[in-house]
């Protein structure tokens, strides 16, 4: 493998900040998170040198020009990555769902290596769970205890960390992608995709079933989702557009389409688009039904009525905070209940619109709080170094540096950071499909009731010049070659 050098922008003389996550074009949600994390850091520190540690450095260089430097951390020697750490003023972990079985230890080896080298560390609205593997649990418990601040994106993640045995303050905010700004998705782009303009459109996001449909074989699962798509075509006189949020979703979208009785009314979005363009496409939709977390987030950002089909705790938690209906799972015998939920969502949305707006405003404000906390930590780091108390290259032992809750780090050796930090690519942000919360999920269904037919909710979404979120998340429009 040939590593193309990437150097910090010569004009930037501010703090050197590393950003570590599941970046590199594997998942649109992760790329949206990176866009917003970089936007936050640039807004807080315009002169900062932003260094992204990416799973696919070439992709990140091509699609995130706001990064000053990109360092590959998979498929390279450990020393290549670790040598970057001492030059950082701060290492930001996340955001996104990266603390789960089989993946947590890989990220936390780098975080621990940074801590040993006296680099402050910040967990940026990360997601956690499931965490049942003993080595991953030990890594989470040990490394997060010594981070300067830990912020998770949902209550489910906080409970997972508590169950693991992490004893420190953990702040709960919201997913960073809630601050993503939309980019135009033009009529010409619609025509290129074979999607008619001026007709009702329903978006669907499907992925492998996991525990969302654990009692179904894959064929029955695809047939059930095809029933939902056919119902939407008939009920709303609509076209159905499948949005793959990562590359593996394409196969499942094709399988669902093949089971439809009206496959000519379905399309799969095939182009390579940036997260902002995907968000812009959502503005063309009239209703959304889907499994991927960031598909649901994007629908909510654009004011589209959305029915989440949860497959993990993070989707349950977001649906709860959104006030959206959410099924515990899908089973063949529940097909009628699933269709009734879609019907109810369509009919009741006009009455729920203002509540959705208020909830989204609250969630966006919560997402901004992560950026504020990160900025405060940068202020503390700058003040300490400006006074000479914490020299950048020799900041004393990790045991002497306080953690985010004010306790001194104890330098515990329970987690070995010396393992190889390079390895095979793991699942992306929407990866773990086998985790459902116990005991506090929503009921399987709500009563269907009687609903009037075919009344389209008034189009009351934000205008193109009123993007949700924060200008700090705007980025140059670039296709996402996932």
Coordinates of C-alpha atoms in Angstrom, one line a residue:
X1 CA 0.0 0.0 0.0
X2 CA 1.3 3.4 -1.0
X3 CA 0.6 6.1 1.5
X4 CA 0.2 9.5 -0.1
X5 CA 1.4 12.2 2.4
X6 CA -1.0 14.7 3.7
X7 CA 0.2 17.8 5.5
X8 CA -1.4 20.3 7.7
X9 CA -2.4 23.6 6.1
X10 CA 0.7 25.9 6.4
X11 CA -1.4 28.9 7.3
X12 CA -3.1 27.3 10.3
X13 CA -1.3 27.8 13.6
X14 CA -4.0 26.9 16.1
X15 CA -4.4 23.6 18.0
X16 CA -3.9 20.4 16.3
X17 CA -7.0 18.2 16.7
X18 CA -7.3 14.6 15.8
X19 CA -10.7 13.1 14.9
X20 CA -11.1 9.3 15.1
X21 CA -14.1 7.4 13.9
X22 CA -15.6 5.0 11.4
X23 CA -14.9 7.3 8.5
X24 CA -14.0 6.5 4.9
X25 CA -17.3 6.2 2.9
X26 CA -18.7 3.0 4.4
X27 CA -21.9 4.6 5.7
X28 CA -23.7 7.8 4.9
X29 CA -24.6 8.4 8.6
X30 CA -20.9 8.3 9.6
X31 CA -19.9 10.7 6.9
X32 CA -22.7 13.1 8.0
X33 CA -21.3 12.9 11.5
X34 CA -17.8 13.6 10.3
X35 CA -19.0 16.6 8.3
X36 CA -20.7 18.0 11.5
X37 CA -17.8 17.3 13.9
X38 CA -15.3 19.0 11.5
X39 CA -17.8 21.9 11.1
X40 CA -18.0 22.3 14.9
X41 CA -14.3 22.2 15.4
X42 CA -13.7 24.7 12.5
X43 CA -16.4 27.1 13.9
X44 CA -14.8 26.9 17.4
X45 CA -11.2 27.1 16.2
X46 CA -10.9 28.6 12.7
X47 CA -7.1 28.3 12.9
X48 CA -7.1 24.7 14.1
X49 CA -5.3 21.9 12.2
X50 CA -7.9 19.2 11.8
X51 CA -6.4 15.7 11.4
X52 CA -8.8 12.9 10.5
X53 CA -7.9 9.3 11.3
X54 CA -9.8 7.4 8.6
X55 CA -10.4 3.8 7.7
X56 CA -10.1 4.9 4.0
X57 CA -7.8 7.9 3.8
X58 CA -8.2 8.4 0.1
X59 CA -12.0 8.7 0.4
X60 CA -11.8 11.1 3.3
X61 CA -9.3 13.3 1.5
X62 CA -11.5 13.4 -1.6
X63 CA -14.8 14.1 0.2
X64 CA -13.8 16.2 3.3
X65 CA -11.6 19.0 2.1
X66 CA -12.2 20.8 5.4
X67 CA -9.7 18.3 6.9
X68 CA -6.2 19.6 6.9
X69 CA -4.6 16.2 7.1
X70 CA -5.8 12.6 6.8
X71 CA -4.1 9.6 8.4
X72 CA -5.0 6.0 7.6
X73 CA -5.4 3.8 10.6
X74 CA -6.5 0.4 9.0
X75 CA -4.1 -1.7 7.0
X76 CA -1.1 0.2 8.1
X77 CA 1.6 -0.4 10.7
X78 CA 0.8 0.5 14.3
X79 CA 3.8 2.9 14.5
X80 CA 2.5 4.9 11.5
X81 CA -0.7 5.8 13.5
X82 CA 0.8 6.1 17.0
X83 CA 3.5 8.4 15.8
X84 CA 0.8 11.0 14.9
X85 CA -0.6 11.1 18.4
X86 CA 2.1 13.1 20.4
X87 CA 1.7 16.0 18.0
X88 CA -2.0 16.4 18.9
X89 CA -3.4 18.9 21.3
X90 CA -6.7 16.9 21.5
X91 CA -8.0 13.6 20.2
X92 CA -11.7 13.5 19.5
X93 CA -13.4 10.1 19.4
X94 CA -16.5 9.8 17.3
X95 CA -19.2 10.5 17.2
X96 CA -21.4 7.6 16.1
X97 CA -22.0 4.1 17.3
X98 CA -18.5 2.8 17.7
X99 CA -18.4 1.3 21.2
X100 CA -19.9 -2.2 20.6
X101 CA -18.7 -5.8 20.6
X102 CA -15.8 -6.5 18.3
X103 CA -15.1 -2.8 17.5
X104 CA -14.8 -0.9 20.8
X105 CA -11.3 -2.2 21.6
X106 CA -10.0 -1.3 18.2
X107 CA -10.8 2.4 18.6
X108 CA -9.9 2.5 22.3
X109 CA -6.4 1.2 21.7
X110 CA -5.7 4.4 19.9
X111 CA -7.4 6.5 22.5
X112 CA -5.4 4.8 25.3
X113 CA -2.2 5.3 23.3
X114 CA -3.0 9.0 23.1
X115 CA -3.6 9.1 26.9
X116 CA -0.3 7.5 27.6
X117 CA 1.3 10.2 25.5
X118 CA -0.5 12.8 27.6
X119 CA -2.9 13.9 24.8
X120 CA -6.3 15.1 26.1
X121 CA -9.2 13.0 24.8
X122 CA -12.9 13.8 24.2
X123 CA -15.8 11.4 23.4
X124 CA -18.0 13.3 20.9
X125 CA -21.6 12.1 21.3
X126 CA -20.7 8.4 20.8
X127 CA -23.1 5.5 20.8
X128 CA -22.5 2.4 22.9
X129 CA -23.9 -1.1 22.9
X130 CA -24.3 -4.0 22.7
X131 CA -21.3 -4.7 25.0
X132 CA -21.1 -8.3 26.2
X133 CA -17.5 -9.2 25.2
X134 CA -15.3 -9.1 28.3
X135 CA -12.3 -7.5 26.5
X136 CA -14.5 -4.7 25.0
X137 CA -16.1 -4.1 28.3
X138 CA -12.8 -3.8 30.0
X139 CA -11.5 -1.4 27.3
X140 CA -14.6 0.8 27.7
X141 CA -14.5 0.8 31.5
X142 CA -10.8 1.6 31.6
X143 CA -10.2 4.1 28.8
X144 CA -13.4 6.1 29.1
X145 CA -12.7 6.6 32.9
X146 CA -9.6 8.5 31.9
X147 CA -11.0 10.7 29.1
X148 CA -11.3 14.4 29.8
X149 CA -15.0 14.4 28.9
X150 CA -17.4 11.7 27.8
X151 CA -20.6 12.6 25.8
X152 CA -23.0 10.0 24.5
X153 CA -25.7 10.6 21.9
X154 CA -28.6 8.9 23.7
X155 CA -29.8 7.6 27.0
X156 CA -29.5 4.0 25.9
X157 CA -25.8 4.5 25.5
X158 CA -25.4 6.0 29.0
X159 CA -27.2 3.0 30.5
X160 CA -24.9 0.6 28.6
X161 CA -21.9 2.4 30.0
X162 CA -23.3 2.3 33.5
X163 CA -24.0 -1.4 33.2
X164 CA -20.4 -2.0 32.0
X165 CA -19.2 -0.4 35.3
X166 CA -18.0 3.0 34.1
X167 CA -18.0 5.2 37.2
X168 CA -17.9 8.8 36.0
X169 CA -20.1 11.6 34.8
X170 CA -21.5 10.9 31.3
X171 CA -23.3 13.7 29.5
X172 CA -26.2 12.8 27.2
X173 CA -26.8 15.0 24.1
X174 CA -27.9 14.0 20.6
X175 CA -26.5 12.7 17.3
X176 CA -24.1 15.1 15.7
X177 CA -25.8 14.6 12.3
X178 CA -28.9 16.5 13.6
X179 CA -26.9 19.7 12.6
X180 CA -26.3 18.6 9.0
X181 CA -27.3 21.2 6.4
X182 CA -29.1 20.0 3.2
X183 CA -27.6 20.4 -0.2
X184 CA -29.6 20.7 -3.4
X185 CA -31.0 17.6 -5.1
X186 CA -32.2 19.1 -8.4
X187 CA -34.9 18.0 -10.8
X188 CA -32.2 17.1 -13.2
X189 CA -30.8 14.7 -10.6
X190 CA -34.3 13.3 -10.1
X191 CA -34.6 12.6 -13.8
X192 CA -31.2 10.9 -13.9
X193 CA -32.5 8.6 -11.2
X194 CA -35.7 7.9 -13.2
X195 CA -37.8 9.4 -10.4
X196 CA -40.8 11.5 -11.7
X197 CA -41.2 15.0 -10.4
X198 CA -44.7 16.1 -9.2
X199 CA -45.9 12.7 -7.8
X200 CA -46.1 11.4 -4.3
X201 CA -42.9 9.8 -3.2
X202 CA -42.3 7.4 -0.2
X203 CA -38.7 6.7 0.9
X204 CA -37.8 3.3 2.4
X205 CA -34.6 2.3 4.1
X206 CA -33.9 -1.5 4.5
X207 CA -31.0 -3.4 5.8
X208 CA -30.3 -7.0 7.0
X209 CA -33.0 -8.0 9.4
X210 CA -31.1 -8.8 12.6
X211 CA -33.3 -8.9 15.6
X212 CA -35.8 -6.6 13.9
X213 CA -37.2 -9.7 12.3
X214 CA -35.4 -12.5 14.1
X215 CA -38.2 -15.0 13.6
X216 CA -38.3 -14.6 9.8
X217 CA -36.0 -16.1 7.2
X218 CA -34.6 -13.6 4.8
X219 CA -37.1 -14.3 2.1
X220 CA -40.1 -13.8 4.4
X221 CA -38.5 -10.6 5.7
X222 CA -38.1 -9.2 2.2
X223 CA -41.7 -10.3 1.3
X224 CA -43.0 -8.5 4.4
X225 CA -41.3 -5.2 3.5
X226 CA -42.5 -5.6 -0.1
X227 CA -46.1 -5.8 1.3
X228 CA -45.5 -2.5 3.0
X229 CA -44.1 -1.0 -0.2
X230 CA -47.1 -2.3 -2.2
X231 CA -49.5 -0.9 0.4
X232 CA -47.9 2.6 0.1
X233 CA -48.2 2.5 -3.6
X234 CA -51.9 1.7 -3.4
X235 CA -52.9 3.7 -0.4
X236 CA -51.1 6.9 -1.4
X237 CA -50.9 6.5 -5.2
X238 CA -47.1 6.9 -4.6
X239 CA -43.8 5.8 -6.0
X240 CA -41.5 4.1 -3.5
X241 CA -37.8 5.0 -3.5
X242 CA -35.3 2.9 -1.6
X243 CA -32.3 4.8 -0.2
X244 CA -29.3 2.7 0.5
X245 CA -27.5 4.3 3.5
X246 CA -24.5 1.9 3.0
X247 CA -23.4 -0.4 0.2
X248 CA -24.9 -3.6 1.7
X249 CA -28.4 -2.1 1.7
X250 CA -28.5 -2.2 -2.1
X251 CA -28.9 -6.0 -2.1
X252 CA -31.8 -5.9 0.4
X253 CA -33.5 -3.1 -1.6
X254 CA -33.3 -5.2 -4.8
X255 CA -34.7 -8.2 -2.9
X256 CA -37.7 -6.2 -1.6
X257 CA -38.3 -4.8 -5.0
X258 CA -38.3 -8.3 -6.5
X259 CA -41.1 -9.3 -4.1
X260 CA -43.3 -6.4 -4.9
X261 CA -46.5 -6.9 -6.9
X262 CA -45.9 -3.4 -8.4
X263 CA -42.1 -3.3 -8.9
X264 CA -42.5 -0.8 -11.7
X265 CA -43.6 1.7 -9.0
X266 CA -40.3 1.3 -7.1
X267 CA -36.9 2.8 -7.6
X268 CA -33.5 2.4 -5.9
X269 CA -31.3 5.5 -5.6
X270 CA -28.2 4.5 -7.4
X271 CA -26.0 7.6 -7.6
X272 CA -23.1 8.4 -5.2
X273 CA -24.2 11.4 -3.1
X274 CA -22.9 13.4 -0.2
X275 CA -24.8 13.2 3.1
X276 CA -26.1 16.8 2.4
X277 CA -27.4 15.7 -1.0
X278 CA -29.2 12.7 0.5
X279 CA -30.7 15.1 3.1
X280 CA -31.7 17.3 0.2
X281 CA -33.4 14.4 -1.6
X282 CA -35.5 13.7 1.5
X283 CA -37.2 17.0 0.9
X284 CA -38.9 15.5 -2.2
X285 CA -40.5 12.8 0.0
X286 CA -44.0 12.7 1.4
X287 CA -43.5 9.9 3.9
X288 CA -40.6 7.7 5.1
X289 CA -40.4 4.2 6.5
X290 CA -37.1 2.8 7.4
X291 CA -34.6 1.0 9.6
X292 CA -31.3 2.9 9.4
X293 CA -30.9 5.5 12.2
X294 CA -29.7 8.3 10.0
X295 CA -32.4 7.7 7.4
X296 CA -34.9 8.4 10.3
X297 CA -32.8 11.4 11.4
X298 CA -32.7 12.9 7.9
X299 CA -36.5 12.4 7.5
X300 CA -37.1 14.1 10.8
X301 CA -34.8 17.0 9.8
X302 CA -36.8 17.7 6.7
X303 CA -40.2 17.4 8.4
X304 CA -41.2 14.2 6.6
X305 CA -43.6 11.9 8.6
X306 CA -41.5 8.9 9.4
X307 CA -42.1 5.4 10.8
X308 CA -39.0 3.9 12.2
X309 CA -38.6 0.1 12.1
X310 CA -36.1 -0.3 15.0
X311 CA -33.5 -3.0 15.0
X312 CA -31.4 -1.6 17.8
X313 CA -31.5 0.5 20.9
X314 CA -30.3 3.7 19.2
X315 CA -33.3 3.7 16.8
X316 CA -35.7 3.0 19.8
X317 CA -34.2 5.9 21.7
X318 CA -34.4 8.3 18.8
X319 CA -38.0 7.3 18.0
X320 CA -38.9 7.9 21.6
X321 CA -37.3 11.4 21.7
X322 CA -39.0 12.2 18.4
X323 CA -42.4 11.0 19.6
X324 CA -42.6 8.7 16.6
X325 CA -44.3 5.3 16.6
X326 CA -41.9 2.5 16.7
X327 CA -42.4 -1.3 16.5
X328 CA -40.4 -3.6 18.7
X329 CA -39.9 -5.9 15.7
X330 CA -41.6 -7.2 12.6
X331 CA -43.1 -10.6 12.1
X332 CA -45.1 -12.1 9.4
X333 CA -48.2 -12.3 11.5
X334 CA -47.9 -8.6 12.3
X335 CA -48.1 -7.5 8.7
X336 CA -51.6 -6.0 9.3
X337 CA -50.4 -4.1 12.3
X338 CA -47.4 -2.7 10.5
X339 CA -49.6 -1.5 7.7
X340 CA -52.1 0.0 10.2
X341 CA -49.1 2.0 11.7
X342 CA -48.2 3.4 8.3
X343 CA -51.9 4.3 7.7
X344 CA -52.1 6.0 11.1
X345 CA -48.9 7.9 10.6
X346 CA -50.1 9.4 7.3
X347 CA -53.5 10.4 8.7
X348 CA -52.3 11.9 12.0
X349 CA -49.2 13.7 10.8
X350 CA -50.9 17.1 10.2
X351 CA -51.9 17.2 13.9
X352 CA -48.4 16.1 15.0
X353 CA -46.4 18.5 12.9
X354 CA -45.9 21.2 15.5
X355 CA -45.0 18.7 18.1
X356 CA -42.4 17.3 15.8
X357 CA -40.9 20.7 15.1
X358 CA -40.6 21.4 18.8
X359 CA -38.9 18.1 19.5
X360 CA -36.5 18.6 16.6
X361 CA -35.6 22.0 17.9
X362 CA -34.8 20.5 21.3
X363 CA -32.8 17.7 19.8
X364 CA -30.8 20.1 17.6
X365 CA -30.0 22.3 20.6
X366 CA -28.9 19.1 22.5
X367 CA -26.6 18.2 19.5
X368 CA -25.0 21.7 19.7
X369 CA -24.3 21.2 23.4
X370 CA -21.6 18.6 22.4
X371 CA -19.9 21.2 20.3
X372 CA -20.0 23.7 23.2
X373 CA -18.5 21.1 25.6
X374 CA -15.7 20.3 23.1
X375 CA -15.0 24.1 22.7
X376 CA -14.8 24.5 26.5
X377 CA -12.3 21.7 26.7
X378 CA -10.2 23.4 24.0
X379 CA -10.4 26.6 26.0
X380 CA -9.1 24.8 29.1
X381 CA -6.3 23.1 27.1
X382 CA -5.3 26.5 25.6
X383 CA -5.4 28.3 28.9
X384 CA -3.2 25.6 30.6
X385 CA -0.7 25.6 27.8
X386 CA -0.7 29.4 27.6
X387 CA 0.2 29.6 31.3
X388 CA 3.0 27.0 30.8
X389 CA 1.3 24.6 33.2
X390 CA 0.9 21.8 30.6
X391 CA 3.6 21.8 28.0
X392 CA 2.3 20.3 24.8
X393 CA 5.1 17.7 24.4
X394 CA 5.6 16.8 28.1
X395 CA 2.3 17.2 30.0
X396 CA 3.3 14.9 32.9
X397 CA 1.9 11.5 33.7
X398 CA -1.6 10.4 32.8
X399 CA -2.2 9.8 36.5
X400 CA -1.6 13.5 37.1
X401 CA -4.0 14.8 34.4
X402 CA -7.6 15.1 35.6
X403 CA -10.4 13.3 34.0
X404 CA -13.7 14.8 32.9
X405 CA -15.3 14.4 36.3
X406 CA -12.5 16.1 38.2
X407 CA -10.8 12.8 39.4
X408 CA -7.2 12.1 38.7
X409 CA -6.6 9.4 36.2
X410 CA -5.3 6.3 37.9
X411 CA -3.3 4.9 35.1
X412 CA -4.9 1.5 35.5
X413 CA -3.3 -1.3 33.4
X414 CA -6.5 -3.2 33.0
X415 CA -6.6 -2.4 29.3
X416 CA -3.6 -3.2 27.2
X417 CA -3.1 -0.5 24.5
X418 CA -0.2 -2.3 22.9
X419 CA -2.3 -4.5 20.6
X420 CA -2.2 -3.9 16.9
X421 CA -4.4 -0.9 16.0
X422 CA -4.6 -1.8 12.4
X423 CA -7.0 -4.4 11.2
X424 CA -9.9 -5.4 9.0
X425 CA -12.7 -2.9 8.6
X426 CA -15.5 -3.5 10.9
X427 CA -19.2 -2.6 10.6
X428 CA -20.0 1.1 10.2
X429 CA -22.2 3.3 12.4
X430 CA -25.4 1.4 11.7
X431 CA -23.5 -1.9 12.1
X432 CA -24.7 -3.9 15.0
X433 CA -28.1 -5.4 14.1
X434 CA -28.6 -7.6 17.1
X435 CA -29.3 -5.3 20.0
X436 CA -32.7 -4.4 21.3
X437 CA -33.3 -2.6 24.7
X438 CA -34.9 -4.7 27.4
X439 CA -38.0 -3.7 29.2
X440 CA -38.5 -0.1 28.2
X441 CA -39.2 -0.3 24.5
X442 CA -42.5 0.9 22.9
X443 CA -45.4 -1.5 22.6
X444 CA -45.6 -3.7 19.5
X445 CA -48.3 -1.6 18.0
X446 CA -50.9 1.0 18.5
X447 CA -54.6 0.5 17.7
X448 CA -55.3 1.1 14.1
X449 CA -58.6 3.0 14.4
X450 CA -60.6 4.4 11.4
X451 CA -58.9 6.9 9.2
X452 CA -60.0 9.0 6.3
X453 CA -58.5 8.1 3.0
X454 CA -56.0 9.8 0.8
X455 CA -55.7 13.3 2.3
X456 CA -52.1 14.4 1.8
X457 CA -50.6 16.3 4.7
X458 CA -50.0 19.9 3.7
X459 CA -46.4 20.6 2.6
X460 CA -45.1 22.6 5.4
X461 CA -41.4 21.7 5.3
X462 CA -38.5 24.2 5.6
X463 CA -37.8 26.2 2.4
X464 CA -34.5 25.6 0.6
X465 CA -33.1 28.8 2.2
X466 CA -34.0 27.6 5.7
X467 CA -31.8 24.6 6.3
X468 CA -32.1 22.8 9.6
X469 CA -29.1 22.7 11.9
X470 CA -26.1 24.9 11.9
X471 CA -24.0 26.6 9.2
X472 CA -21.0 25.1 10.9
X473 CA -21.9 21.8 9.3
X474 CA -22.0 23.1 5.7
X475 CA -19.4 21.5 3.5
X476 CA -18.5 21.5 -0.2
X477 CA -20.9 19.3 -2.1
X478 CA -19.0 16.2 -3.1
X479 CA -20.4 12.8 -4.1
X480 CA -20.1 9.9 -1.6
X481 CA -18.4 7.0 -3.3
X482 CA -19.6 4.4 -0.8

